Structures are given as structure tokens and as C-alpha cells.
């Protein structure tokens, strides 16, 4: 069960951090809010040095409110990451390690372990530091870092040898070689990363910051010169009013939410149990246009499953299902279980009929390449075509030509044929295949709509790869892929200007993971793979790569939508403040100047118009904090469709909302 994302503690911490972030060294990192803060400070100084003015007091109050809530939005996003870090810290308790030197064990503090040391862990022991299993196999509880209660199996050799400090051994005995010195472990890096301390702005975020800074400087120059024009025309405009105009015209809305959007992007990945080692990688995920995925376990389930039973000549279908079911009763492999399940879907009563039979189980061996049961005088076997053929020939039987042809057809299509026999009689062929995951084709279709090309990577032969690729709906595939081939493919695509993502878990994937713009390493993978990638999936679910791309897209869509809303917002605030400033300029006998025609909202007075705009400018940041943290609704649409949606929804909405909001605030102010 997932923890509540926002808690009372996070809110209280964020309130305190909002004031701490008033430090000019911190505030200047966000130029728009920095200018707003300077304006609030100037207005406050004028208020304190002159006779108390209730109007100017309210202006100063709401300007500080704007700055604080811009800081609050960033602090809330950071607070979510810090809460995750605190949870991780609790799992990094001081433990004793069983240091192994030769055949002698000694207990030492986990902080004394160094890279290359060997430690022993048994049932209920806490793994003291990051390492790789060099001896044994064990069930490990990784809920401390993944949040998932289901244990995982770790073993020496292969791609599932890596273990993380702070996790707990549930069974058996393993010897671990420490791969990290104290303070450099995976958990230490995670804590630092989720706190956001090392997060850097991404290229798109920097570009948007430059745009906002440029707009701020342009409006700053315009407002400063406006003071001189007003004086020349004989219209007195106070400094607090000019500050209000500046704050309402510059893009304070997106400026106040920009940092929160970036930080919350990393947090959304944390909620999906993905640690982003780089903020740039999160952003890059949104611009990915080439996606490389492993076949086994990603596109397919990874286990061969029964999909069809083909009866031999003169064999009844029911008999075929019955014998295949009986032959698999002792087979605990995923393939054997799938045969049982497939037979059960056709004839449920087979379970009851076969379970009452007294049978002798015959296990699979590398020598016979067969398994099955002995029942009375009957020997029921299933196995590879050549193995079953040798078996029935030894009993005086013969393999039917139709069965050989069916087995060859299955093999050519990328499947695995298993022949079933009863004594010397051939019963039929079971068609096993690596089944494409449900819904994966639809997900690839969504990616295609987003302009992302999918490439399946597999070590299978080209014929099998082509068959799976066609069924899954990928755009391209690489068969019999080697590490060098993967690396070359990524480099070739990058040279063409593409951004490439890939996933991997083995040492042989490390070069490609390091080269890819978004390299997602599995937490169950080797240390080399985890160090090469710029993201680590704690659930070790290769399909998570698709969710990472969607999260990156969502960040870009959120930023674009709120930027459109913010800029459209400024247009409405312009119609609120400027007419109020110069309504009496060049006034006629009735007291109304020519610029009063711009007062389309019919605001009651210049002061209430200015104050209403400032209040709305502050409250809109508060209202949009949840959207910035959650992100806009993700839809797999193209760039032109996305631009059209932003203009119609957030552009028009950003234009209309201030007219309504400012008018309502103006009415409330004058009622009070």
C-alpha cells in the first residue's frame, strides 16, 4: 500500500521553508520571483517611511504573499522528496556485519566495511552494504527501498547478483563481495538524489527560464519609463502602484511554479519506484523519439506458454488434451503449468479425472530431454521431437510425417514444439511460444502517435524475432543482438539527431546504457549496469521504460500548458490595471478620460482594480500548485495537436479566468 503523498508534516515543513527561501541567494535563482520580492521590499520600505496608507499596506501584503506562495510551491515539491529520503534513512540502520577472511568470521560495524571485503549473510540478517553475491542463493526482502512486500531471489553469477545495503535476507546463506565504500552506496546516493540537492535545470527548463527573464526585463523597462510618461502628462502614479503593474505583467504564475514542476517530475518517478540519477534524464525522457526494448520480459512474458494442441492422425482431440494434461502433472516449470492451464480451459474435468490416477512421476533430465508419468503399463512422455522419436523407436513405434511437419512449422514460426506420446503411440504436438504481453501492442500504438519509434532487441534468430515483432507491433527489431550491435545502433541514431532510450540489467548492457540519452538499469541487475544508467528501476520491471517516457512527456506538457496559461493571464491583468492607472488622464468635464474605455470589466475604482489584480495574481499560484505537482492529464498526441489543445484550453482559459476572478475580487473588496 502506497503512503499518502502529502501529509501535515510536509505542509508544515514547506511553510517554514517558504520563509527560508526568502534568502536573496536562493531567491535570485528564480528571476521572476526575485523581481517580485524586490518590489515587495520597496513597497514595504515606502510604507514604513511614510504616513501609513491602508491601500499600500494591502499591496505590500499581497506582494509578499505572492513571493511566499511561489516559494511554498517549490518547498512542497521538495518536501515530498525529503519525506521519501527520511523513509530511506530509517532503513539504513547501524548493523553488524559478519566479515569473512579466509574461513574465519568476525563481527564488525557495517561502517568499517570497505570495497572488496567479503561478508556472510543468513536468514534475517540485514545486508550491511551494497555488493554482489559471489556464493549462494537467497530470498531477499527489498521493501525498504522498493516499498513492495514480495521477496525477490538473488544468486551468484548472472544478472541477479546485486544486493543493496539495508535490505534483509529471508532465507539461506550467501557470501557478498562489497562493491562500495561507506557513504558511496546506492542508498546514500538515493537519499541525496530524492532530496533534490543535486538536481540541475534541464536544457528546456533553462530555455524557458531565459524566456521568462527576458519578458521580465522588457516589462521592467516598460514600467520604469511609464513613470516618466505619467509625470510628463501630469498624472501621479505611486511607486507601489507601478510595482503592482510590473508584478501583474511579468509571468509570475509560471515563474512561481517552474521549480515545482521540475522537482515534481522527479518525484512522480519516485512514486513509480524509479530513481532518476539526473534531472536532465527526466527531461530527456519527454523528448525521446527512439525506444529500444528487450524482448524477453519486456515485450513478452519471458516464459514459453502453451497456445495450441495439434493432434496426431487418428487421435481424438479430447484424448490429446487428456494425455498432455497427464504428462504435465509432475512438471512444475512455467511451461508445464501453462499446459495444465490450457488443457483445463478446454476440459475442466481433466483435473478430477487425472488426479485420482496413481502415477509415477518421471522428472526431466538433461540426458533424456523428456518428462512425464508412468501409469500402470503406460509410459506417457513429452519432450523435444528428436528425444520422443528415439523413445518411440526403441519401443517399436514410428514418428508420423504429419507430426514432424507440424513440429517443423512451429519451429519456423519462432515457437517451441513439444511432442507427446503414450508408449510407442504419438499423441500430438504442443505449441509453446513466448507470449506477447496483453495490451503491449496498444501501448506501442500510443508511442507511435507520440512520434516515438520502437525497436525490439533480442538474441533470437531473425525468423523468431520477426514473428514476435509483427505480433507486438514494434516498428523495427534487432535479431541476434550483441553488446557491440546495441551500442552501434544507439550511436547511429544519435548521429541522426534522435534521442534514444533503452533498458538493461546485465554487464553486457552497460555500454549501451551509458550511451543512451535515457538509460534505465534494473535494480536486480549487475553493479556495472546500475552505474552505467541514469535511472534505476527499483521494481526491475523493464516495461517501466514506457511509463518513464510518459512521465517525461507529462512534464513538458505541464510546463507548456502552464506557460500558455500564465502569458494569457497577463493580457487580462493588463486590462484591469492600465485603465485604472490612467482613467483620469486627459479627463473631460465628466471626469472620464479616453483610456477609461479600456475598463471593460467596469471595475469600481482605480485602487480596487489594482488591488484585485494583485490579489488574483497571488491566488492563482496557490490554485495551480496541485496541477503543477500532479501534472496535466497525459494524452499521446502530436506536437500540433498539443499546441492546439494548449491554446484552446489553457490559452483561452488563461485569458477568461482573470476577467472573472478579478471582477469577483473587486466586488468583494467594495462590499467589505
Short mmCIF file of C-alpha atoms in Angstrom, two decimals, residues 262-510:
data_model
loop_
_atom_site.label_atom_id
_atom_site.label_comp_id
_atom_site.label_asym_id
_atom_site.label_seq_id
_atom_site.Cartn_x
_atom_site.Cartn_y
_atom_site.Cartn_z
CA UNK A 262 10.72 20.19 -12.39
CA UNK A 263 11.06 18.75 -8.90
CA UNK A 264 7.67 17.05 -9.01
CA UNK A 265 8.72 15.32 -12.23
CA UNK A 266 11.46 13.50 -10.34
CA UNK A 267 9.01 12.87 -7.52
CA UNK A 268 6.46 11.30 -9.88
CA UNK A 269 9.15 8.85 -10.93
CA UNK A 270 9.91 8.11 -7.28
CA UNK A 271 6.22 7.31 -6.79
CA UNK A 272 6.66 4.77 -9.60
CA UNK A 273 9.75 3.36 -7.84
CA UNK A 274 12.19 4.85 -10.35
CA UNK A 275 15.20 6.81 -9.10
CA UNK A 276 16.37 9.42 -11.61
CA UNK A 277 20.10 9.99 -11.16
CA UNK A 278 19.82 13.14 -13.28
CA UNK A 279 17.12 15.77 -13.72
CA UNK A 280 18.27 16.05 -17.30
CA UNK A 281 17.38 12.41 -17.85
CA UNK A 282 13.79 13.07 -16.72
CA UNK A 283 13.53 15.93 -19.17
CA UNK A 284 15.20 13.93 -21.94
CA UNK A 285 12.59 11.20 -21.44
CA UNK A 286 10.00 13.67 -22.68
CA UNK A 287 11.91 14.24 -25.93
CA UNK A 288 12.71 10.58 -26.67
CA UNK A 289 11.89 9.52 -30.23
CA UNK A 290 13.67 6.12 -30.34
CA UNK A 291 12.88 3.46 -27.76
CA UNK A 292 14.98 0.27 -27.51
CA UNK A 293 13.37 -2.57 -25.53
CA UNK A 294 14.44 -6.10 -24.68
CA UNK A 295 12.08 -8.78 -25.98
CA UNK A 296 12.13 -11.25 -23.11
CA UNK A 297 10.32 -9.99 -20.04
CA UNK A 298 9.55 -6.64 -21.63
CA UNK A 299 7.52 -7.28 -24.76
CA UNK A 300 6.85 -10.92 -23.91
CA UNK A 301 6.18 -12.61 -20.59
CA UNK A 302 9.54 -14.36 -20.79
CA UNK A 303 8.14 -17.85 -20.24
CA UNK A 304 7.04 -20.13 -23.06
CA UNK A 305 3.33 -20.85 -22.77
CA UNK A 306 1.05 -23.41 -24.42
CA UNK A 307 -1.09 -21.81 -27.11
CA UNK A 308 -2.24 -24.79 -29.22
CA UNK A 309 -2.52 -28.61 -29.13
CA UNK A 310 -2.19 -30.35 -32.54
CA UNK A 311 -3.43 -33.94 -32.50
CA UNK A 312 -1.60 -36.69 -34.41
CA UNK A 313 -3.51 -38.62 -37.12
CA UNK A 314 -6.30 -40.82 -35.73
CA UNK A 315 -6.09 -39.23 -32.27
CA UNK A 316 -9.20 -37.66 -30.78
CA UNK A 317 -8.88 -34.06 -29.55
CA UNK A 318 -10.14 -34.99 -26.07
CA UNK A 319 -7.51 -37.73 -25.87
CA UNK A 320 -4.82 -35.25 -26.87
CA UNK A 321 -5.82 -32.86 -24.08
CA UNK A 322 -6.08 -35.66 -21.53
CA UNK A 323 -2.65 -37.15 -22.27
CA UNK A 324 -0.96 -33.72 -22.45
CA UNK A 325 -2.51 -32.80 -19.09
CA UNK A 326 -1.39 -36.10 -17.56
CA UNK A 327 2.15 -35.74 -18.95
CA UNK A 328 2.50 -32.31 -17.28
CA UNK A 329 1.18 -33.17 -13.82
CA UNK A 330 4.71 -33.53 -12.46
CA UNK A 331 6.10 -30.53 -14.38
CA UNK A 332 6.45 -27.51 -12.07
CA UNK A 333 8.05 -25.31 -14.72
CA UNK A 334 6.11 -22.31 -16.14
CA UNK A 335 5.78 -24.27 -19.40
CA UNK A 336 4.31 -27.28 -17.59
CA UNK A 337 1.88 -25.11 -15.63
CA UNK A 338 0.77 -23.39 -18.85
CA UNK A 339 -0.01 -26.79 -20.45
CA UNK A 340 -2.17 -27.71 -17.44
CA UNK A 341 -3.97 -24.34 -17.59
CA UNK A 342 -4.52 -24.55 -21.35
CA UNK A 343 -5.97 -28.06 -21.10
CA UNK A 344 -8.17 -27.01 -18.18
CA UNK A 345 -9.75 -24.18 -20.20
CA UNK A 346 -10.99 -26.78 -22.70
CA UNK A 347 -11.88 -29.66 -20.37
CA UNK A 348 -12.14 -28.65 -16.72
CA UNK A 349 -12.97 -32.20 -15.61
CA UNK A 350 -9.45 -33.35 -16.55
CA UNK A 351 -8.26 -32.19 -13.11
CA UNK A 352 -10.67 -34.51 -11.33
CA UNK A 353 -10.12 -37.46 -13.69
CA UNK A 354 -6.31 -37.39 -13.71
CA UNK A 355 -5.75 -36.55 -10.06
CA UNK A 356 -7.35 -39.82 -8.88
CA UNK A 357 -4.95 -41.87 -11.01
CA UNK A 358 -1.98 -43.48 -9.33
CA UNK A 359 1.01 -42.35 -11.34
CA UNK A 360 4.79 -42.39 -11.02
CA UNK A 361 6.36 -39.06 -11.88
CA UNK A 362 9.30 -39.09 -14.32
CA UNK A 363 11.32 -35.85 -13.99
CA UNK A 364 13.08 -34.08 -16.84
CA UNK A 365 16.82 -34.73 -17.21
CA UNK A 366 19.41 -33.23 -19.50
CA UNK A 367 20.18 -36.73 -20.81
CA UNK A 368 16.64 -37.77 -21.80
CA UNK A 369 15.25 -34.28 -22.53
CA UNK A 370 11.81 -35.66 -21.61
CA UNK A 371 9.45 -35.72 -18.65
CA UNK A 372 6.13 -37.38 -17.90
CA UNK A 373 4.47 -40.10 -15.86
CA UNK A 374 4.18 -43.90 -15.71
CA UNK A 375 0.64 -45.16 -15.21
CA UNK A 376 0.16 -48.90 -14.88
CA UNK A 377 1.68 -50.29 -18.11
CA UNK A 378 1.64 -46.94 -19.88
CA UNK A 379 4.66 -44.67 -20.29
CA UNK A 380 3.49 -41.11 -21.07
CA UNK A 381 6.19 -38.70 -22.16
CA UNK A 382 6.54 -35.20 -23.56
CA UNK A 383 9.71 -33.61 -24.92
CA UNK A 384 11.67 -32.47 -27.95
CA UNK A 385 10.90 -34.04 -31.32
CA UNK A 386 14.18 -35.96 -31.63
CA UNK A 387 14.01 -37.21 -28.00
CA UNK A 388 10.47 -38.54 -28.34
CA UNK A 389 11.34 -40.10 -31.70
CA UNK A 390 14.21 -42.06 -30.13
CA UNK A 391 11.91 -43.14 -27.30
CA UNK A 392 9.09 -44.47 -29.52
CA UNK A 393 11.53 -46.11 -31.98
CA UNK A 394 13.05 -48.01 -29.03
CA UNK A 395 9.53 -49.33 -28.33
CA UNK A 396 8.93 -50.30 -31.95
CA UNK A 397 6.95 -47.21 -32.99
CA UNK A 398 7.36 -44.63 -35.75
CA UNK A 399 7.02 -40.84 -35.84
CA UNK A 400 4.12 -39.79 -38.15
CA UNK A 401 5.12 -37.49 -41.02
CA UNK A 402 2.23 -35.13 -40.15
CA UNK A 403 3.61 -34.68 -36.63
CA UNK A 404 7.12 -33.97 -37.95
CA UNK A 405 5.71 -31.37 -40.34
CA UNK A 406 3.65 -29.70 -37.59
CA UNK A 407 6.71 -29.55 -35.31
CA UNK A 408 8.86 -28.01 -38.07
CA UNK A 409 6.17 -25.42 -38.84
CA UNK A 410 6.04 -24.42 -35.18
CA UNK A 411 9.84 -24.13 -35.04
CA UNK A 412 9.99 -21.97 -38.18
CA UNK A 413 7.40 -19.58 -36.73
CA UNK A 414 9.57 -18.99 -33.67
CA UNK A 415 7.74 -21.35 -31.31
CA UNK A 416 8.85 -24.46 -29.44
CA UNK A 417 7.23 -27.84 -30.31
CA UNK A 418 6.82 -30.49 -27.60
CA UNK A 419 5.76 -33.94 -28.82
CA UNK A 420 3.54 -36.09 -26.56
CA UNK A 421 3.40 -39.88 -26.72
CA UNK A 422 1.86 -42.83 -24.89
CA UNK A 423 4.24 -45.79 -25.16
CA UNK A 424 5.06 -46.10 -28.88
CA UNK A 425 1.96 -44.13 -29.96
CA UNK A 426 2.42 -40.42 -30.84
CA UNK A 427 -0.48 -38.36 -29.43
CA UNK A 428 0.33 -34.94 -30.89
CA UNK A 429 2.32 -31.70 -30.62
CA UNK A 430 2.08 -28.91 -28.04
CA UNK A 431 2.80 -25.43 -29.44
CA UNK A 432 4.79 -23.38 -26.91
CA UNK A 433 5.60 -19.75 -27.59
CA UNK A 434 6.89 -16.72 -25.77
CA UNK A 435 3.57 -14.87 -25.48
CA UNK A 436 3.37 -11.14 -26.15
CA UNK A 437 2.05 -9.28 -23.12
CA UNK A 438 -1.57 -8.18 -23.09
CA UNK A 439 -2.01 -4.54 -24.10
CA UNK A 440 1.61 -4.07 -25.22
CA UNK A 441 0.59 -3.58 -28.85
CA UNK A 442 -1.81 -0.80 -27.85
CA UNK A 443 0.93 0.89 -25.81
CA UNK A 444 3.27 0.80 -28.78
CA UNK A 445 0.50 2.35 -30.86
CA UNK A 446 0.26 5.19 -28.33
CA UNK A 447 4.01 5.72 -28.54
CA UNK A 448 3.78 5.79 -32.33
CA UNK A 449 1.15 8.54 -32.09
CA UNK A 450 3.64 10.49 -29.97
CA UNK A 451 6.25 10.14 -32.71
CA UNK A 452 8.34 7.51 -30.88
CA UNK A 453 9.82 4.65 -32.86
CA UNK A 454 10.03 1.32 -31.00
CA UNK A 455 12.87 -1.15 -31.61
CA UNK A 456 12.85 -4.66 -30.14
CA UNK A 457 16.23 -6.12 -29.17
CA UNK A 458 16.61 -9.90 -28.94
CA UNK A 459 19.16 -12.65 -29.17
CA UNK A 460 16.69 -14.81 -31.10
CA UNK A 461 17.20 -15.75 -34.73
CA UNK A 462 15.77 -13.33 -37.34
CA UNK A 463 12.76 -15.55 -38.10
CA UNK A 464 11.63 -15.74 -34.48
CA UNK A 465 12.38 -12.05 -33.95
CA UNK A 466 10.31 -11.07 -37.00
CA UNK A 467 7.37 -13.15 -35.80
CA UNK A 468 7.35 -11.60 -32.31
CA UNK A 469 7.93 -8.09 -33.72
CA UNK A 470 4.94 -8.39 -36.03
CA UNK A 471 2.71 -9.68 -33.24
CA UNK A 472 3.82 -6.99 -30.78
CA UNK A 473 3.53 -4.18 -33.31
CA UNK A 474 7.03 -2.72 -32.92
CA UNK A 475 8.44 -0.58 -35.71
CA UNK A 476 11.77 -2.41 -36.03
CA UNK A 477 13.81 -5.17 -34.43
CA UNK A 478 17.40 -6.29 -33.91
CA UNK A 479 17.93 -10.06 -34.00
CA UNK A 480 20.96 -11.90 -32.55
CA UNK A 481 21.98 -8.60 -30.95
CA UNK A 482 25.40 -8.31 -29.30
CA UNK A 483 26.58 -5.52 -26.95
CA UNK A 484 28.56 -4.01 -29.82
CA UNK A 485 25.49 -4.03 -32.06
CA UNK A 486 23.37 -2.30 -29.41
CA UNK A 487 25.99 0.40 -28.86
CA UNK A 488 26.42 0.99 -32.59
CA UNK A 489 22.65 1.25 -33.12
CA UNK A 490 22.34 3.89 -30.40
CA UNK A 491 25.26 5.92 -31.74
CA UNK A 492 23.91 5.76 -35.28
CA UNK A 493 20.51 7.02 -34.17
CA UNK A 494 22.06 9.82 -32.09
CA UNK A 495 24.19 10.95 -35.03
CA UNK A 496 20.95 11.37 -36.97
CA UNK A 497 19.69 13.75 -34.28
CA UNK A 498 17.48 11.31 -32.36
CA UNK A 499 17.19 10.98 -28.58
CA UNK A 500 17.40 7.32 -27.57
CA UNK A 501 16.17 5.43 -24.50
CA UNK A 502 16.90 1.84 -23.58
CA UNK A 503 16.65 -0.58 -20.68
CA UNK A 504 19.04 -3.28 -19.48
CA UNK A 505 20.22 -5.27 -16.48
CA UNK A 506 23.39 -7.08 -17.46
CA UNK A 507 27.03 -6.11 -17.64
CA UNK A 508 26.81 -6.54 -21.39
CA UNK A 509 24.14 -3.79 -21.43
CA UNK A 510 26.36 -1.27 -19.60
#
